[in-house]
Short mmCIF file of C-alpha atoms in Angstrom, two decimals:
data_model
loop_
_atom_site.label_atom_id
_atom_site.label_comp_id
_atom_site.label_asym_id
_atom_site.label_seq_id
_atom_site.Cartn_x
_atom_site.Cartn_y
_atom_site.Cartn_z
CA UNK A 1 116.89 75.86 -108.40
CA UNK A 2 114.73 72.89 -107.54
CA UNK A 3 115.27 71.52 -104.05
CA UNK A 4 115.73 67.93 -105.23
CA UNK A 5 118.72 68.98 -107.35
CA UNK A 6 120.71 69.54 -104.15
CA UNK A 7 119.50 66.70 -101.91
CA UNK A 8 119.68 68.80 -98.76
CA UNK A 9 117.61 68.67 -95.59
CA UNK A 10 116.22 72.17 -96.01
CA UNK A 11 112.86 73.83 -96.65
CA UNK A 12 113.50 77.08 -98.50
CA UNK A 13 116.97 77.57 -100.07
CA UNK A 14 116.74 81.27 -99.19
CA UNK A 15 115.90 80.63 -95.52
CA UNK A 16 118.71 78.26 -94.61
CA UNK A 17 120.57 80.75 -92.40
CA UNK A 18 117.49 81.99 -90.56
CA UNK A 19 116.01 78.54 -89.92
CA UNK A 20 119.38 77.10 -88.87
CA UNK A 21 119.94 79.86 -86.32
CA UNK A 22 116.41 79.47 -84.99
CA UNK A 23 116.90 75.72 -84.61
CA UNK A 24 120.17 76.28 -82.76
CA UNK A 25 118.46 78.54 -80.23
CA UNK A 26 115.62 76.08 -79.74
CA UNK A 27 118.05 73.21 -79.17
CA UNK A 28 120.09 74.87 -76.38
CA UNK A 29 117.76 77.08 -74.31
CA UNK A 30 119.75 76.32 -71.14
CA UNK A 31 122.82 78.04 -72.65
CA UNK A 32 121.70 80.57 -75.27
CA UNK A 33 118.74 82.60 -76.45
CA UNK A 34 117.77 84.61 -79.49
CA UNK A 35 118.37 88.29 -79.03
CA UNK A 36 116.91 91.05 -81.16
CA UNK A 37 115.64 88.71 -83.85
CA UNK A 38 116.82 85.47 -85.39
CA UNK A 39 120.18 86.87 -86.52
CA UNK A 40 121.56 87.19 -82.99
CA UNK A 41 122.41 84.40 -80.54
CA UNK A 42 123.47 85.40 -77.01
CA UNK A 43 124.39 83.58 -73.83
CA UNK A 44 121.30 83.19 -71.71
CA UNK A 45 122.36 85.52 -68.89
CA UNK A 46 123.50 88.63 -70.81
CA UNK A 47 124.37 91.27 -69.87
CA UNK A 48 126.84 89.82 -67.36
CA UNK A 49 127.58 92.34 -64.60
CA UNK A 50 131.22 93.44 -64.26
CA UNK A 51 132.32 91.72 -67.45
CA UNK A 52 133.67 92.96 -70.77
CA UNK A 53 131.23 91.90 -73.49
CA UNK A 54 132.65 89.91 -76.41
CA UNK A 55 130.73 90.03 -79.69
CA UNK A 56 131.57 87.86 -82.68
CA UNK A 57 129.87 86.96 -85.93
CA UNK A 58 130.14 86.33 -89.63
CA UNK A 59 128.42 84.61 -92.48
CA UNK A 60 126.32 81.49 -92.03
CA UNK A 61 127.41 78.24 -93.62
CA UNK A 62 130.38 77.76 -91.28
CA UNK A 63 128.45 76.18 -88.40
CA UNK A 64 129.26 75.63 -85.60
CA UNK A 65 131.29 78.80 -86.24
CA UNK A 66 130.22 81.44 -85.07
CA UNK A 67 126.81 81.15 -83.45
CA UNK A 68 127.49 77.92 -81.55
CA UNK A 69 130.56 79.39 -79.83
CA UNK A 70 128.50 81.54 -77.48
CA UNK A 71 128.14 80.93 -73.75
CA UNK A 72 130.01 80.93 -70.47
CA UNK A 73 133.74 81.28 -71.09
CA UNK A 74 133.06 82.12 -74.74
CA UNK A 75 131.78 85.19 -76.60
CA UNK A 76 128.61 86.72 -75.18
CA UNK A 77 126.83 86.92 -78.53
CA UNK A 78 127.16 86.19 -82.23
CA UNK A 79 125.53 87.98 -85.15
CA UNK A 80 124.98 85.91 -88.29
CA UNK A 81 124.69 87.04 -91.88
CA UNK A 82 123.26 85.05 -94.74
CA UNK A 83 125.28 82.18 -96.20
CA UNK A 84 128.86 83.40 -96.73
CA UNK A 85 127.70 87.01 -96.21
CA UNK A 86 128.66 89.46 -93.48
CA UNK A 87 126.01 90.43 -90.92
CA UNK A 88 124.57 93.94 -91.39
CA UNK A 89 125.60 96.73 -89.05
CA UNK A 90 122.12 97.27 -87.57
CA UNK A 91 121.82 93.87 -85.80
CA UNK A 92 125.46 94.20 -84.72
CA UNK A 93 124.57 97.47 -82.97
CA UNK A 94 121.43 96.03 -81.40
CA UNK A 95 123.29 93.01 -80.08
CA UNK A 96 126.13 95.12 -78.71
CA UNK A 97 123.77 97.39 -76.78
CA UNK A 98 121.98 94.43 -75.24
CA UNK A 99 125.08 92.56 -74.09
CA UNK A 100 126.98 95.65 -72.87
CA UNK A 101 127.46 95.58 -69.09
CA UNK A 102 129.26 98.91 -68.75
CA UNK A 103 132.86 97.71 -69.22
CA UNK A 104 133.11 98.01 -72.99
CA UNK A 105 132.81 95.60 -75.90
CA UNK A 106 135.35 93.57 -77.86
CA UNK A 107 134.43 92.99 -81.53
CA UNK A 108 136.10 89.75 -82.67
CA UNK A 109 135.63 88.38 -86.18
CA UNK A 110 137.39 87.00 -89.26
CA UNK A 111 139.33 89.39 -91.48
CA UNK A 112 136.97 89.83 -94.45
CA UNK A 113 136.04 93.09 -96.18
CA UNK A 114 132.28 92.78 -95.58
CA UNK A 115 132.67 91.99 -91.90
CA UNK A 116 135.23 94.76 -91.50
CA UNK A 117 132.93 97.32 -93.13
CA UNK A 118 129.82 96.44 -91.14
CA UNK A 119 131.45 95.88 -87.76
CA UNK A 120 133.39 99.14 -88.17
CA UNK A 121 130.18 101.01 -88.99
CA UNK A 122 128.59 99.54 -85.86
CA UNK A 123 131.62 100.42 -83.74
CA UNK A 124 131.49 104.05 -84.88
CA UNK A 125 127.81 104.29 -83.99
CA UNK A 126 128.30 102.72 -80.58
CA UNK A 127 131.28 104.88 -79.70
CA UNK A 128 129.25 107.96 -80.65
CA UNK A 129 126.80 106.80 -77.96
CA UNK A 130 129.60 106.57 -75.39
CA UNK A 131 130.12 102.77 -75.54
CA UNK A 132 133.80 101.80 -75.72
CA UNK A 133 134.56 99.33 -78.52
CA UNK A 134 137.86 97.62 -79.38
CA UNK A 135 138.23 95.43 -82.46
CA UNK A 136 140.45 92.42 -83.14
CA UNK A 137 140.30 90.95 -86.64
CA UNK A 138 141.37 87.31 -86.78
CA UNK A 139 143.89 86.55 -89.53
CA UNK A 140 145.20 83.02 -89.07
CA UNK A 141 145.19 81.79 -92.71
CA UNK A 142 148.90 81.39 -93.44
CA UNK A 143 148.25 80.60 -97.12
CA UNK A 144 146.34 83.79 -97.88
CA UNK A 145 149.23 86.28 -97.54
CA UNK A 146 152.92 86.24 -96.56
CA UNK A 147 153.97 86.95 -92.99
CA UNK A 148 155.00 90.52 -93.77
CA UNK A 149 151.42 91.18 -94.95
CA UNK A 150 149.79 89.33 -92.09
CA UNK A 151 147.08 91.99 -91.70
CA UNK A 152 145.71 90.91 -95.10
CA UNK A 153 145.24 87.29 -94.09
CA UNK A 154 141.82 85.71 -93.79
CA UNK A 155 140.32 84.37 -90.58
CA UNK A 156 139.56 80.65 -90.86
CA UNK A 157 139.33 77.72 -88.43
CA UNK A 158 141.89 79.23 -86.05
CA UNK A 159 139.09 81.64 -85.12
CA UNK A 160 138.12 78.98 -82.57
CA UNK A 161 141.31 79.45 -80.55
CA UNK A 162 141.00 83.24 -80.53
CA UNK A 163 137.31 83.17 -79.53
CA UNK A 164 138.07 80.70 -76.75
CA UNK A 165 140.96 82.75 -75.35
CA UNK A 166 139.02 86.02 -75.48
CA UNK A 167 136.00 84.44 -73.81
CA UNK A 168 138.13 83.02 -71.00
CA UNK A 169 139.95 86.31 -70.44
CA UNK A 170 136.64 88.17 -70.25
CA UNK A 171 135.32 85.56 -67.82
CA UNK A 172 138.24 86.44 -65.51
CA UNK A 173 136.76 89.98 -65.39
CA UNK A 174 139.81 91.56 -66.99
CA UNK A 175 139.35 95.05 -68.41
CA UNK A 176 138.78 95.76 -72.10
CA UNK A 177 142.41 96.46 -73.06
CA UNK A 178 143.50 93.24 -71.35
CA UNK A 179 140.80 91.12 -73.04
CA UNK A 180 141.68 92.62 -76.41
CA UNK A 181 145.38 91.97 -75.76
CA UNK A 182 144.62 88.33 -74.93
CA UNK A 183 142.68 87.94 -78.18
CA UNK A 184 145.45 89.56 -80.19
CA UNK A 185 148.07 87.38 -78.51
CA UNK A 186 146.12 84.26 -79.53
CA UNK A 187 145.68 85.71 -83.01
CA UNK A 188 149.40 86.39 -83.45
CA UNK A 189 150.32 82.87 -82.31
CA UNK A 190 147.82 80.92 -84.45
CA UNK A 191 148.30 79.65 -87.98
CA UNK A 192 146.05 77.62 -90.26
CA UNK A 193 146.38 76.01 -93.69
CA UNK A 194 143.65 73.96 -95.37
CA UNK A 195 143.14 71.60 -98.29
CA UNK A 196 139.95 71.34 -100.36
CA UNK A 197 138.92 68.09 -102.04
CA UNK A 198 135.58 69.24 -103.48
CA UNK A 199 133.58 72.41 -103.92
CA UNK A 200 130.56 73.33 -101.82
CA UNK A 201 127.07 74.35 -102.95
CA UNK A 202 125.37 77.54 -101.76
CA UNK A 203 121.68 76.61 -101.29
CA UNK A 204 120.30 79.77 -102.90
CA UNK A 205 122.12 79.05 -106.17
CA UNK A 206 122.09 75.26 -106.10
CA UNK A 207 125.44 75.14 -107.92
CA UNK A 208 129.03 74.41 -106.84
CA UNK A 209 131.00 77.63 -106.34
CA UNK A 210 134.05 76.28 -108.20
CA UNK A 211 135.16 73.16 -110.05
CA UNK A 212 137.77 70.69 -108.86
CA UNK A 213 138.37 67.44 -110.76
CA UNK A 214 137.81 64.20 -108.83
CA UNK A 215 141.51 63.36 -108.83
CA UNK A 216 142.76 66.79 -107.75
CA UNK A 217 143.00 68.85 -104.55
CA UNK A 218 143.72 72.50 -103.78
CA UNK A 219 146.09 73.45 -100.98
CA UNK A 220 145.49 76.71 -99.13
CA UNK A 221 141.92 77.27 -100.28
CA UNK A 222 139.76 79.54 -98.11
CA UNK A 223 136.44 78.75 -96.44
CA UNK A 224 134.50 80.53 -99.20
CA UNK A 225 136.35 78.94 -102.09
CA UNK A 226 139.06 81.62 -102.24
CA UNK A 227 142.00 80.46 -104.39
CA UNK A 228 144.71 78.47 -102.69
CA UNK A 229 148.44 78.29 -103.33
CA UNK A 230 148.69 75.02 -105.23
CA UNK A 231 146.35 72.75 -107.20
CA UNK A 232 147.44 69.29 -108.23
CA UNK A 233 146.91 65.53 -107.98
CA UNK A 234 145.42 64.17 -104.77
CA UNK A 235 148.10 63.02 -102.32
CA UNK A 236 148.09 60.70 -99.34
CA UNK A 237 147.02 62.10 -95.96
CA UNK A 238 150.59 61.89 -94.62
CA UNK A 239 151.96 64.02 -97.47
CA UNK A 240 149.19 66.60 -97.15
CA UNK A 241 149.67 66.81 -93.39
CA UNK A 242 153.39 67.36 -93.80
CA UNK A 243 152.79 70.28 -96.18
CA UNK A 244 150.29 71.88 -93.81
CA UNK A 245 152.30 71.40 -90.60
CA UNK A 246 155.64 72.51 -92.02
CA UNK A 247 154.04 75.63 -93.48
CA UNK A 248 152.50 76.64 -90.15
CA UNK A 249 155.58 75.87 -88.04
CA UNK A 250 157.79 77.87 -90.37
CA UNK A 251 155.42 80.83 -90.38
CA UNK A 252 155.10 80.94 -86.58
CA UNK A 253 158.77 80.00 -86.00
CA UNK A 254 157.75 77.24 -83.60
CA UNK A 255 160.74 75.12 -82.54
CA UNK A 256 161.58 72.09 -80.49
CA UNK A 257 160.63 72.34 -76.82
CA UNK A 258 157.54 74.46 -77.36
CA UNK A 259 153.96 73.52 -76.55
CA UNK A 260 150.98 73.97 -78.86
CA UNK A 261 147.27 73.38 -79.32
CA UNK A 262 146.13 71.63 -82.49
CA UNK A 263 142.84 71.78 -84.37
CA UNK A 264 142.04 69.37 -87.21
CA UNK A 265 138.99 70.96 -88.76
CA UNK A 266 136.62 69.37 -91.26
CA UNK A 267 134.97 71.52 -93.92
CA UNK A 268 131.57 69.82 -93.57
CA UNK A 269 131.72 66.66 -95.69
CA UNK A 270 134.85 64.90 -94.45
CA UNK A 271 134.26 61.83 -92.25
CA UNK A 272 135.60 62.03 -88.71
CA UNK A 273 137.69 58.92 -89.34
CA UNK A 274 139.64 60.76 -92.03
CA UNK A 275 140.24 63.69 -89.69
CA UNK A 276 141.69 61.26 -87.14
CA UNK A 277 144.05 59.94 -89.83
CA UNK A 278 145.21 63.52 -90.44
CA UNK A 279 145.69 64.05 -86.71
CA UNK A 280 147.74 60.84 -86.53
CA UNK A 281 150.09 62.33 -89.11
CA UNK A 282 150.18 65.74 -87.43
CA UNK A 283 150.89 64.16 -84.04
CA UNK A 284 153.85 62.24 -85.46
CA UNK A 285 155.26 65.30 -87.25
CA UNK A 286 155.09 67.44 -84.11
CA UNK A 287 156.53 64.70 -81.91
CA UNK A 288 159.44 64.24 -84.31
CA UNK A 289 160.02 68.01 -84.18
CA UNK A 290 160.13 67.97 -80.36
CA UNK A 291 156.87 69.93 -80.05
CA UNK A 292 154.29 68.80 -77.48
CA UNK A 293 150.50 69.03 -77.82
CA UNK A 294 148.68 70.38 -74.77
CA UNK A 295 145.19 70.06 -76.26
CA UNK A 296 143.78 68.75 -79.53
CA UNK A 297 140.43 69.35 -81.22
CA UNK A 298 139.22 67.14 -84.08
CA UNK A 299 135.93 67.66 -85.89
CA UNK A 300 133.85 70.14 -87.86
CA UNK A 301 134.56 73.42 -86.05
CA UNK A 302 134.47 75.84 -89.01
CA UNK A 303 132.71 74.29 -91.98
CA UNK A 304 132.31 75.44 -95.55
CA UNK A 305 128.79 74.10 -96.05
CA UNK A 306 129.25 70.66 -97.67
CA UNK A 307 132.86 70.96 -98.84
CA UNK A 308 135.14 67.96 -98.49
CA UNK A 309 138.54 68.76 -97.08
CA UNK A 310 140.21 69.81 -93.87
CA UNK A 311 142.53 72.33 -92.29
CA UNK A 312 145.19 72.20 -89.62
CA UNK A 313 145.43 75.00 -87.05
CA UNK A 314 148.27 75.31 -84.56
CA UNK A 315 148.51 77.81 -81.72
CA UNK A 316 151.76 78.35 -79.84
CA UNK A 317 151.09 78.34 -76.10
CA UNK A 318 152.58 80.17 -73.18
CA UNK A 319 151.34 80.09 -69.59
CA UNK A 320 148.51 82.59 -70.17
CA UNK A 321 147.30 81.23 -73.51
CA UNK A 322 147.31 77.70 -72.12
CA UNK A 323 145.26 78.75 -69.07
CA UNK A 324 142.70 80.58 -71.18
CA UNK A 325 142.47 77.78 -73.74
CA UNK A 326 141.93 75.09 -71.10
CA UNK A 327 139.54 77.17 -68.97
CA UNK A 328 136.00 75.81 -68.56
CA UNK A 329 133.38 76.89 -71.06
CA UNK A 330 129.88 75.93 -72.11
CA UNK A 331 128.50 76.69 -75.54
CA UNK A 332 126.45 74.64 -78.02
CA UNK A 333 129.55 73.94 -80.10
CA UNK A 334 132.20 73.69 -77.38
CA UNK A 335 132.06 72.41 -73.81
CA UNK A 336 135.06 72.13 -71.49
CA UNK A 337 134.93 71.31 -67.80
#
């Protein structure tokens, strides 16, 4: 395709992932560095002595997920694939060896077949070398499979909560089983549902990946354009928010008196003001249900290139999850003090 057909601030449509990752590393040298080539971003001080290493990753096009969630109190490294494509096993292995500090490695990524295949291949190779690896696959997308088939669900914006919890647990110098258990606990208590208003355009093709009429929306659509659960006329933000919140609360069985964290995530092309309108609705719905919000996050945390739309993620909190979520961290895409 011709570049001017897309009106994007890029150079080569086939180099978007590589140049974006390189720019990220150049922008935050006090926090991160490239490791083993442009596909890998690691916290500046890896390997960290006495600490379980946490390795994440996935396709590009979701920035700041995954590469910008690397640093103190977060994963130790992220391996990026091309746009919407899983990272190959070879850079996963290289990154794992370089961040390993002798206490094992947690692989933490969204539940997609390509990621599963390549991370599993890397895990087998590393374990054959005597490096202990435990894997947690994030599956927070409530719309992608029923609760009884939760293991089939996709990992979407709720990845942020699981990465944050795992990073904080590792920073406490817990052992590998304990860090993995913390990640799985966050995973089990997080639900997400999204709504798409437009398609997105993969730079290498220059074409939208699906069609959606101007007056329609799709509820439950995935970050790569995977089919949702309902397509129909565009509704008001309050109505959409009610559908998303009620679906998540029912799935997680969250009831009055509980405490949660909330993420209102933009897909890349939704103005921040609209995300605040969604949060306003979500806040009211949770307050009316007797559910309190301990921490809220509003912004583009897991994008789908230039898609318009948003998702709501809710994580049920207990004492441990709340401590890990609120713990200090410093990464290009997330800073908490």
